PDB file of C-alpha atoms in Angstrom:
ATOM      1  CA  GLY A1426       5.998  25.991  -2.432  1.00 54.00           C
ATOM      2  CA  ALA A1427       6.666  23.054  -0.227  1.00 80.00           C
ATOM      3  CA  GLY A1428       3.461  21.245  -0.966  1.00 94.00           C
ATOM      4  CA  VAL A1429       0.194  21.379  -2.843  1.00 97.00           C
ATOM      5  CA  SER A1430      -1.583  24.211  -1.830  1.00 97.00           C
ATOM      6  CA  GLN A1431      -5.409  24.649  -2.123  1.00 98.00           C
ATOM      7  CA  SER A1432      -7.732  27.754  -1.492  1.00 97.00           C
ATOM      8  CA  PRO A1433     -10.027  28.487  -0.048  1.00 97.00           C
ATOM      9  CA  ARG A1434      -9.734  26.146   2.673  1.00 97.00           C
ATOM     10  CA  TYR A1435     -13.540  26.472   3.230  1.00 98.00           C
ATOM     11  CA  LYS A1436     -16.561  27.756   1.107  1.00 98.00           C
ATOM     12  CA  VAL A1437     -20.025  28.191   1.782  1.00 98.00           C
ATOM     13  CA  ALA A1438     -22.333  28.566  -1.245  1.00 98.00           C
ATOM     14  CA  LYS A1439     -25.959  29.201  -1.391  1.00 97.00           C
ATOM     15  CA  ARG A1440     -27.685  26.655  -3.761  1.00 97.00           C
ATOM     16  CA  GLY A1441     -27.507  27.948  -7.369  1.00 97.00           C
ATOM     17  CA  GLN A1442     -24.440  29.819  -6.771  1.00 98.00           C
ATOM     18  CA  ASP A1443     -21.025  29.440  -8.759  1.00 98.00           C
ATOM     19  CA  VAL A1444     -17.691  28.446  -6.995  1.00 98.00           C
ATOM     20  CA  ALA A1445     -14.113  28.442  -8.095  1.00 98.00           C
ATOM     21  CA  LEU A1446     -11.559  26.478  -6.031  1.00 98.00           C
ATOM     22  CA  ARG A1447      -7.992  26.916  -6.773  1.00 98.00           C
ATOM     23  CA  CYS A1448      -4.975  24.334  -6.457  1.00 98.00           C
ATOM     24  CA  ASP A1449      -1.276  25.253  -6.623  1.00 98.00           C
ATOM     25  CA  PRO A1450       0.743  21.968  -7.286  1.00 97.00           C
ATOM     26  CA  ILE A1451       4.170  21.401  -6.275  1.00 96.00           C
ATOM     27  CA  SER A1452       6.424  23.111  -8.833  1.00 94.00           C
ATOM     28  CA  GLY A1453       7.724  20.977 -11.559  1.00 92.00           C
ATOM     29  CA  HIS A1454       4.660  18.234 -11.044  1.00 95.00           C
ATOM     30  CA  VAL A1455       3.479  17.657 -14.560  1.00 96.00           C
ATOM     31  CA  SER A1456       0.318  15.691 -13.472  1.00 96.00           C
ATOM     32  CA  LEU A1457      -2.540  17.180 -11.614  1.00 97.00           C
ATOM     33  CA  PHE A1458      -5.520  15.428 -10.005  1.00 98.00           C
ATOM     34  CA  TRP A1459      -8.791  16.508  -8.610  1.00 98.00           C
ATOM     35  CA  TYR A1460     -10.743  14.145  -6.338  1.00 98.00           C
ATOM     36  CA  GLN A1461     -13.793  14.416  -4.569  1.00 98.00           C
ATOM     37  CA  GLN A1462     -14.139  13.139  -0.902  1.00 97.00           C
ATOM     38  CA  ALA A1463     -17.746  12.907   0.569  1.00 96.00           C
ATOM     39  CA  LEU A1464     -17.925  12.686   4.220  1.00 94.00           C
ATOM     40  CA  GLY A1465     -16.722   9.323   5.651  1.00 92.00           C
ATOM     41  CA  GLN A1466     -15.804   8.010   2.042  1.00 95.00           C
ATOM     42  CA  GLY A1467     -12.797   7.435   0.151  1.00 96.00           C
ATOM     43  CA  PRO A1468     -11.432  10.029  -2.453  1.00 97.00           C
ATOM     44  CA  GLU A1469     -13.363   9.765  -5.835  1.00 98.00           C
ATOM     45  CA  PHE A1470     -11.619  10.427  -9.028  1.00 97.00           C
ATOM     46  CA  LEU A1471     -12.642  13.679 -10.771  1.00 98.00           C
ATOM     47  CA  THR A1472     -10.231  14.497 -13.613  1.00 98.00           C
ATOM     48  CA  TYR A1473      -6.487  14.319 -14.548  1.00 97.00           C
ATOM     49  CA  PHE A1474      -4.242  16.697 -16.410  1.00 97.00           C
ATOM     50  CA  GLN A1475      -0.812  16.322 -17.804  1.00 97.00           C
ATOM     51  CA  ASN A1476       0.566  19.723 -18.323  1.00 96.00           C
ATOM     52  CA  GLU A1477      -2.183  21.960 -19.487  1.00 96.00           C
ATOM     53  CA  ALA A1478      -3.916  18.991 -21.261  1.00 97.00           C
ATOM     54  CA  GLN A1479      -6.894  17.463 -19.671  1.00 97.00           C
ATOM     55  CA  LEU A1480      -6.464  13.957 -20.641  1.00 97.00           C
ATOM     56  CA  ASP A1481      -9.478  12.279 -18.563  1.00 97.00           C
ATOM     57  CA  LYS A1482     -12.621  14.210 -17.122  1.00 96.00           C
ATOM     58  CA  SER A1483     -14.452  11.015 -17.042  1.00 96.00           C
ATOM     59  CA  GLY A1484     -15.159  11.557 -12.999  1.00 97.00           C
ATOM     60  CA  LEU A1485     -16.915  14.979 -13.496  1.00 97.00           C
ATOM     61  CA  PRO A1486     -20.421  14.387 -12.038  1.00 95.00           C
ATOM     62  CA  SER A1487     -22.289  16.729 -14.381  1.00 95.00           C
ATOM     63  CA  ASP A1488     -21.822  19.202 -17.044  1.00 96.00           C
ATOM     64  CA  ARG A1489     -21.768  21.729 -14.209  1.00 98.00           C
ATOM     65  CA  PHE A1490     -18.234  20.876 -13.240  1.00 98.00           C
ATOM     66  CA  PHE A1491     -15.631  22.108 -15.152  1.00 97.00           C
ATOM     67  CA  ALA A1492     -11.568  22.286 -14.449  1.00 98.00           C
ATOM     68  CA  GLU A1493      -9.056  24.036 -16.316  1.00 98.00           C
ATOM     69  CA  ARG A1494      -5.160  24.299 -16.118  1.00 97.00           C
ATOM     70  CA  PRO A1495      -4.350  26.775 -18.766  1.00 96.00           C
ATOM     71  CA  GLU A1496      -0.391  27.207 -18.311  1.00 94.00           C
ATOM     72  CA  GLY A1497       0.295  23.704 -17.079  1.00 93.00           C
ATOM     73  CA  SER A1498       0.564  24.724 -13.342  1.00 95.00           C
ATOM     74  CA  VAL A1499      -2.364  26.206 -11.184  1.00 98.00           C
ATOM     75  CA  SER A1500      -5.613  24.483 -11.765  1.00 98.00           C
ATOM     76  CA  THR A1501      -8.905  25.729 -10.947  1.00 98.00           C
ATOM     77  CA  LEU A1502     -12.116  23.494 -10.574  1.00 98.00           C
ATOM     78  CA  LYS A1503     -15.442  25.468 -11.318  1.00 98.00           C
ATOM     79  CA  ILE A1504     -18.835  24.322 -10.117  1.00 98.00           C
ATOM     80  CA  GLN A1505     -21.745  26.219 -11.514  1.00 98.00           C
ATOM     81  CA  ARG A1506     -25.366  26.434 -10.147  1.00 98.00           C
ATOM     82  CA  THR A1507     -24.023  24.278  -7.047  1.00 98.00           C
ATOM     83  CA  GLN A1508     -26.503  22.088  -5.582  1.00 97.00           C
ATOM     84  CA  GLN A1509     -26.662  20.357  -1.948  1.00 97.00           C
ATOM     85  CA  GLU A1510     -25.002  16.988  -3.216  1.00 96.00           C
ATOM     86  CA  ASP A1511     -22.080  18.896  -4.343  1.00 98.00           C
ATOM     87  CA  SER A1512     -21.116  19.346  -0.638  1.00 98.00           C
ATOM     88  CA  ALA A1513     -17.729  17.620   0.011  1.00 98.00           C
ATOM     89  CA  VAL A1514     -13.973  18.076   0.290  1.00 98.00           C
ATOM     90  CA  TYR A1515     -12.407  18.581  -2.993  1.00 98.00           C
ATOM     91  CA  LEU A1516      -8.969  17.287  -3.059  1.00 98.00           C
ATOM     92  CA  CYS A1517      -5.968  18.179  -5.519  1.00 98.00           C
ATOM     93  CA  ALA A1518      -3.062  16.184  -5.782  1.00 98.00           C
ATOM     94  CA  SER A1519      -0.084  16.200  -8.270  1.00 97.00           C
ATOM     95  CA  ASN A1520       3.189  14.181  -9.205  1.00 95.00           C
ATOM     96  CA  TRP A1521       5.811  13.903 -11.735  1.00 92.00           C
ATOM     97  CA  ARG A1522       4.131  11.081 -13.598  1.00 82.00           C
ATOM     98  CA  GLY A1523       0.752   9.749 -13.467  1.00 76.00           C
ATOM     99  CA  GLY A1524       1.299   6.338 -11.823  1.00 79.00           C
ATOM    100  CA  GLU A1525       3.644   7.424  -9.066  1.00 88.00           C
ATOM    101  CA  LYS A1526       2.799   8.647  -5.580  1.00 92.00           C
ATOM    102  CA  LEU A1527       0.284  11.246  -5.168  1.00 95.00           C
ATOM    103  CA  PHE A1528       1.023  14.543  -2.991  1.00 97.00           C
ATOM    104  CA  PHE A1529      -2.266  15.774  -1.783  1.00 97.00           C
ATOM    105  CA  GLY A1530      -3.369  19.271  -0.650  1.00 97.00           C
ATOM    106  CA  SER A1531      -5.475  19.696   2.418  1.00 96.00           C
ATOM    107  CA  GLY A1532      -8.485  20.308   0.388  1.00 97.00           C
ATOM    108  CA  THR A1533     -11.283  22.763   0.172  1.00 98.00           C
ATOM    109  CA  GLN A1534     -14.342  22.000   1.942  1.00 98.00           C
ATOM    110  CA  LEU A1535     -17.524  22.947   0.242  1.00 98.00           C
ATOM    111  CA  SER A1536     -20.847  23.315   1.946  1.00 98.00           C
ATOM    112  CA  VAL A1537     -23.918  24.210  -0.359  1.00 98.00           C
ATOM    113  CA  LEU A1538     -26.639  25.543   1.794  1.00 96.00           C
TER     114      LEU A1538
ATOM    115  CA  GLN B 710     -15.375  -0.847  -9.201  1.00 87.00           C
ATOM    116  CA  GLN B 711     -14.696   0.200  -5.687  1.00 94.00           C
ATOM    117  CA  PRO B 712     -12.315  -2.070  -3.813  1.00 97.00           C
ATOM    118  CA  VAL B 713     -13.623  -3.342  -0.458  1.00 97.00           C
ATOM    119  CA  GLN B 714     -11.429  -2.534   2.834  1.00 98.00           C
ATOM    120  CA  SER B 715     -11.868  -4.596   6.088  1.00 97.00           C
ATOM    121  CA  PRO B 716     -12.174  -4.000   8.732  1.00 97.00           C
ATOM    122  CA  GLN B 717     -14.077  -0.768   8.811  1.00 97.00           C
ATOM    123  CA  ALA B 718     -12.602   0.160  12.025  1.00 98.00           C
ATOM    124  CA  VAL B 719      -9.909  -1.228  14.443  1.00 97.00           C
ATOM    125  CA  ILE B 720      -8.873  -0.003  17.958  1.00 98.00           C
ATOM    126  CA  LEU B 721      -5.576  -0.749  19.268  1.00 96.00           C
ATOM    127  CA  ARG B 722      -3.302  -0.166  22.357  1.00 97.00           C
ATOM    128  CA  GLU B 723       0.081   1.299  21.628  1.00 97.00           C
ATOM    129  CA  GLY B 724       2.550  -1.579  20.755  1.00 96.00           C
ATOM    130  CA  GLU B 725      -0.188  -3.788  19.316  1.00 97.00           C
ATOM    131  CA  ASP B 726      -0.315  -5.073  15.543  1.00 97.00           C
ATOM    132  CA  ALA B 727      -3.103  -4.750  12.942  1.00 97.00           C
ATOM    133  CA  VAL B 728      -3.833  -5.803   9.475  1.00 97.00           C
ATOM    134  CA  ILE B 729      -5.816  -4.005   6.893  1.00 98.00           C
ATOM    135  CA  ASN B 730      -7.226  -5.806   3.956  1.00 98.00           C
ATOM    136  CA  CYS B 731      -8.189  -4.486   0.658  1.00 97.00           C
ATOM    137  CA  SER B 732      -9.851  -6.727  -2.098  1.00 97.00           C
ATOM    138  CA  SER B 733     -11.198  -6.119  -5.749  1.00 96.00           C
ATOM    139  CA  SER B 734     -13.160  -8.095  -8.077  1.00 93.00           C
ATOM    140  CA  LYS B 735     -11.295  -6.890 -11.138  1.00 91.00           C
ATOM    141  CA  ALA B 736      -7.652  -7.440 -12.127  1.00 90.00           C
ATOM    142  CA  LEU B 737      -5.442  -5.053 -10.778  1.00 91.00           C
ATOM    143  CA  TYR B 738      -2.032  -3.479 -12.014  1.00 91.00           C
ATOM    144  CA  SER B 739      -1.034  -1.782  -8.699  1.00 92.00           C
ATOM    145  CA  VAL B 740      -2.295  -0.924  -5.039  1.00 95.00           C
ATOM    146  CA  HIS B 741      -1.482   2.306  -3.439  1.00 95.00           C
ATOM    147  CA  TRP B 742      -1.894   2.834   0.412  1.00 96.00           C
ATOM    148  CA  TYR B 743      -2.568   6.423   2.055  1.00 97.00           C
ATOM    149  CA  ARG B 744      -3.321   7.345   5.597  1.00 97.00           C
ATOM    150  CA  GLN B 745      -5.379  10.475   6.556  1.00 97.00           C
ATOM    151  CA  LYS B 746      -5.659  12.176   9.833  1.00 96.00           C
ATOM    152  CA  HIS B 747      -8.899  14.097  10.189  1.00 93.00           C
ATOM    153  CA  GLY B 748      -8.932  17.247   8.413  1.00 91.00           C
ATOM    154  CA  GLU B 749      -5.616  16.636   6.658  1.00 94.00           C
ATOM    155  CA  ALA B 750      -4.359  15.578   3.288  1.00 95.00           C
ATOM    156  CA  PRO B 751      -4.079  11.979   2.590  1.00 96.00           C
ATOM    157  CA  VAL B 752      -0.408  11.052   2.989  1.00 96.00           C
ATOM    158  CA  PHE B 753       1.447   8.203   0.869  1.00 94.00           C
ATOM    159  CA  LEU B 754       2.373   5.176   2.492  1.00 94.00           C
ATOM    160  CA  MET B 755       3.440   2.678  -0.412  1.00 91.00           C
ATOM    161  CA  ILE B 756       2.820   1.312  -3.885  1.00 91.00           C
ATOM    162  CA  LEU B 757       2.625  -2.364  -4.917  1.00 92.00           C
ATOM    163  CA  LEU B 758       2.715  -3.393  -8.434  1.00 87.00           C
ATOM    164  CA  LYS B 759       1.388  -6.568  -9.840  1.00 79.00           C
ATOM    165  CA  GLY B 760       3.950  -9.438  -9.057  1.00 71.00           C
ATOM    166  CA  GLY B 761       3.235 -10.245  -5.508  1.00 60.00           C
ATOM    167  CA  GLU B 762       6.059  -8.132  -3.883  1.00 64.00           C
ATOM    168  CA  GLN B 763       5.910  -7.250  -0.368  1.00 64.00           C
ATOM    169  CA  LYS B 764       7.225  -3.559   0.591  1.00 66.00           C
ATOM    170  CA  GLY B 765       8.088  -2.246   3.894  1.00 66.00           C
ATOM    171  CA  HIS B 766       8.073   1.251   5.368  1.00 66.00           C
ATOM    172  CA  GLU B 767       9.616   1.580   8.945  1.00 70.00           C
ATOM    173  CA  LYS B 768       7.019  -0.838  10.842  1.00 85.00           C
ATOM    174  CA  ILE B 769       4.474  -0.605   8.168  1.00 91.00           C
ATOM    175  CA  SER B 770       4.717  -3.507   5.326  1.00 91.00           C
ATOM    176  CA  ALA B 771       2.412  -4.402   2.704  1.00 92.00           C
ATOM    177  CA  SER B 772       1.801  -7.294   0.282  1.00 90.00           C
ATOM    178  CA  PHE B 773      -0.203  -7.677  -2.852  1.00 92.00           C
ATOM    179  CA  ASN B 774      -1.497 -11.167  -3.937  1.00 89.00           C
ATOM    180  CA  GLU B 775      -2.333 -10.552  -7.793  1.00 87.00           C
ATOM    181  CA  LYS B 776      -3.959 -13.991  -8.136  1.00 88.00           C
ATOM    182  CA  LYS B 777      -6.428 -12.969  -5.655  1.00 90.00           C
ATOM    183  CA  GLN B 778      -6.553  -9.272  -6.266  1.00 92.00           C
ATOM    184  CA  GLN B 779      -5.972  -8.577  -2.614  1.00 93.00           C
ATOM    185  CA  SER B 780      -3.578  -6.380  -0.679  1.00 94.00           C
ATOM    186  CA  SER B 781      -2.815  -6.339   3.174  1.00 95.00           C
ATOM    187  CA  LEU B 782      -1.400  -3.631   5.117  1.00 95.00           C
ATOM    188  CA  TYR B 783       0.668  -4.620   8.192  1.00 95.00           C
ATOM    189  CA  LEU B 784       1.225  -2.348  11.045  1.00 95.00           C
ATOM    190  CA  THR B 785       3.370  -3.735  13.760  1.00 94.00           C
ATOM    191  CA  ALA B 786       4.285  -2.170  17.124  1.00 94.00           C
ATOM    192  CA  SER B 787       1.651   0.620  16.716  1.00 94.00           C
ATOM    193  CA  GLN B 788       2.279   4.067  17.641  1.00 95.00           C
ATOM    194  CA  LEU B 789       0.057   6.855  18.615  1.00 96.00           C
ATOM    195  CA  SER B 790       1.021   8.438  15.469  1.00 95.00           C
ATOM    196  CA  TYR B 791      -0.511   5.511  13.445  1.00 96.00           C
ATOM    197  CA  SER B 792      -3.999   6.786  14.367  1.00 97.00           C
ATOM    198  CA  GLY B 793      -5.986   7.808  11.209  1.00 98.00           C
ATOM    199  CA  THR B 794      -7.920   6.485   8.120  1.00 98.00           C
ATOM    200  CA  TYR B 795      -6.113   4.014   5.883  1.00 98.00           C
ATOM    201  CA  PHE B 796      -7.232   4.039   2.205  1.00 98.00           C
ATOM    202  CA  CYS B 797      -6.311   1.632  -0.347  1.00 97.00           C
ATOM    203  CA  GLY B 798      -6.526   3.012  -4.179  1.00 97.00           C
ATOM    204  CA  THR B 799      -6.382   0.445  -6.987  1.00 96.00           C
ATOM    205  CA  ASP B 800      -5.212   1.170 -10.431  1.00 94.00           C
ATOM    206  CA  ARG B 801      -6.728  -1.301 -13.187  1.00 92.00           C
ATOM    207  CA  GLY B 802      -4.092  -0.254 -15.785  1.00 88.00           C
ATOM    208  CA  SER B 803      -4.667   3.322 -16.503  1.00 88.00           C
ATOM    209  CA  ASN B 804      -1.368   4.302 -14.742  1.00 86.00           C
ATOM    210  CA  TYR B 805      -2.994   7.330 -13.397  1.00 92.00           C
ATOM    211  CA  LYS B 806      -6.391   6.658 -12.009  1.00 94.00           C
ATOM    212  CA  LEU B 807      -7.060   5.418  -8.576  1.00 95.00           C
ATOM    213  CA  THR B 808     -10.211   4.065  -7.247  1.00 97.00           C
ATOM    214  CA  PHE B 809     -10.214   4.409  -3.481  1.00 97.00           C
ATOM    215  CA  GLY B 810     -11.927   2.056  -0.808  1.00 97.00           C
ATOM    216  CA  LYS B 811     -14.192   3.560   1.900  1.00 97.00           C
ATOM    217  CA  GLY B 812     -11.200   3.337   4.433  1.00 98.00           C
ATOM    218  CA  THR B 813     -10.371   1.721   7.684  1.00 98.00           C
ATOM    219  CA  LEU B 814     -10.293   3.889  10.827  1.00 98.00           C
ATOM    220  CA  LEU B 815      -7.332   2.922  12.963  1.00 98.00           C
ATOM    221  CA  THR B 816      -7.397   4.254  16.621  1.00 98.00           C
ATOM    222  CA  VAL B 817      -4.381   3.725  18.653  1.00 97.00           C
ATOM    223  CA  ASN B 818      -4.783   4.299  22.492  1.00 97.00           C
ATOM    224  CA  PRO B 819      -2.170   4.831  25.079  1.00 95.00           C
TER     225      PRO B 819
END
C-alpha cells in the first residue's frame, strides 16, 4: 500500500475485554514500531521489531500488552483485560532502518469504558 | 527522559515567523522533528545528527546544538498549512528508540 495502514480506526472496549490492533507497514520496511499517544501528549515508545524479531519491548506498560510480527510484515498489538488507563491512540510506524525517518499510520483510538 | 519543548503553544498570523525549542538533560545522538495535525498521523520533517548541523526543508529549518543538547525548529513566513502540533523526538544512541516531547501547538491564522 501507499502508507502504513492501521485497523480498526476506533475501538471501544469494556473494561476487562481483550483487544487486538493491527498494523500493515509499508511494503519492504524492515523496522516496525508501536507507540502509545495519550491525549495531549507526545507518542511514547512501546516496542520495536526488526523483521519478525522483537528487539525491544521495554516500553510495554505491563504483561497485559503483547506484540507480534510473525512473518516480518503485519504486526498485531494485543492488550488483555483492558483497563481505563489503556485508553489512548496506538500508533504504528515503519521504516527501512531503525534510525531513519518514521512513517506513521493514523493510529487506532482505543477507548476503554 | 522526556525532552522539554517550548513554547507549549503559539498563535501566528500568516506570514509571521516562529521558533520552537527542544531541550534535553541527557546527551543526544540525534533529534527528529514531526508535525501532527488533529486526528492524523505524525509526519516527518527532518533529522539532525550530533555535530551542530542545520538543515532546511522549504521554509522550515532546524539546528542542533550538541553542547547544550538543544534543538530549535525555525518556521519562516508561516502558511496556514503549518498549523498543527510539532513534536521533537530524541535518540540517546539506540539508533531506533525516540523519546518525544509533549509537543508545541502551532496555530496559523489568516
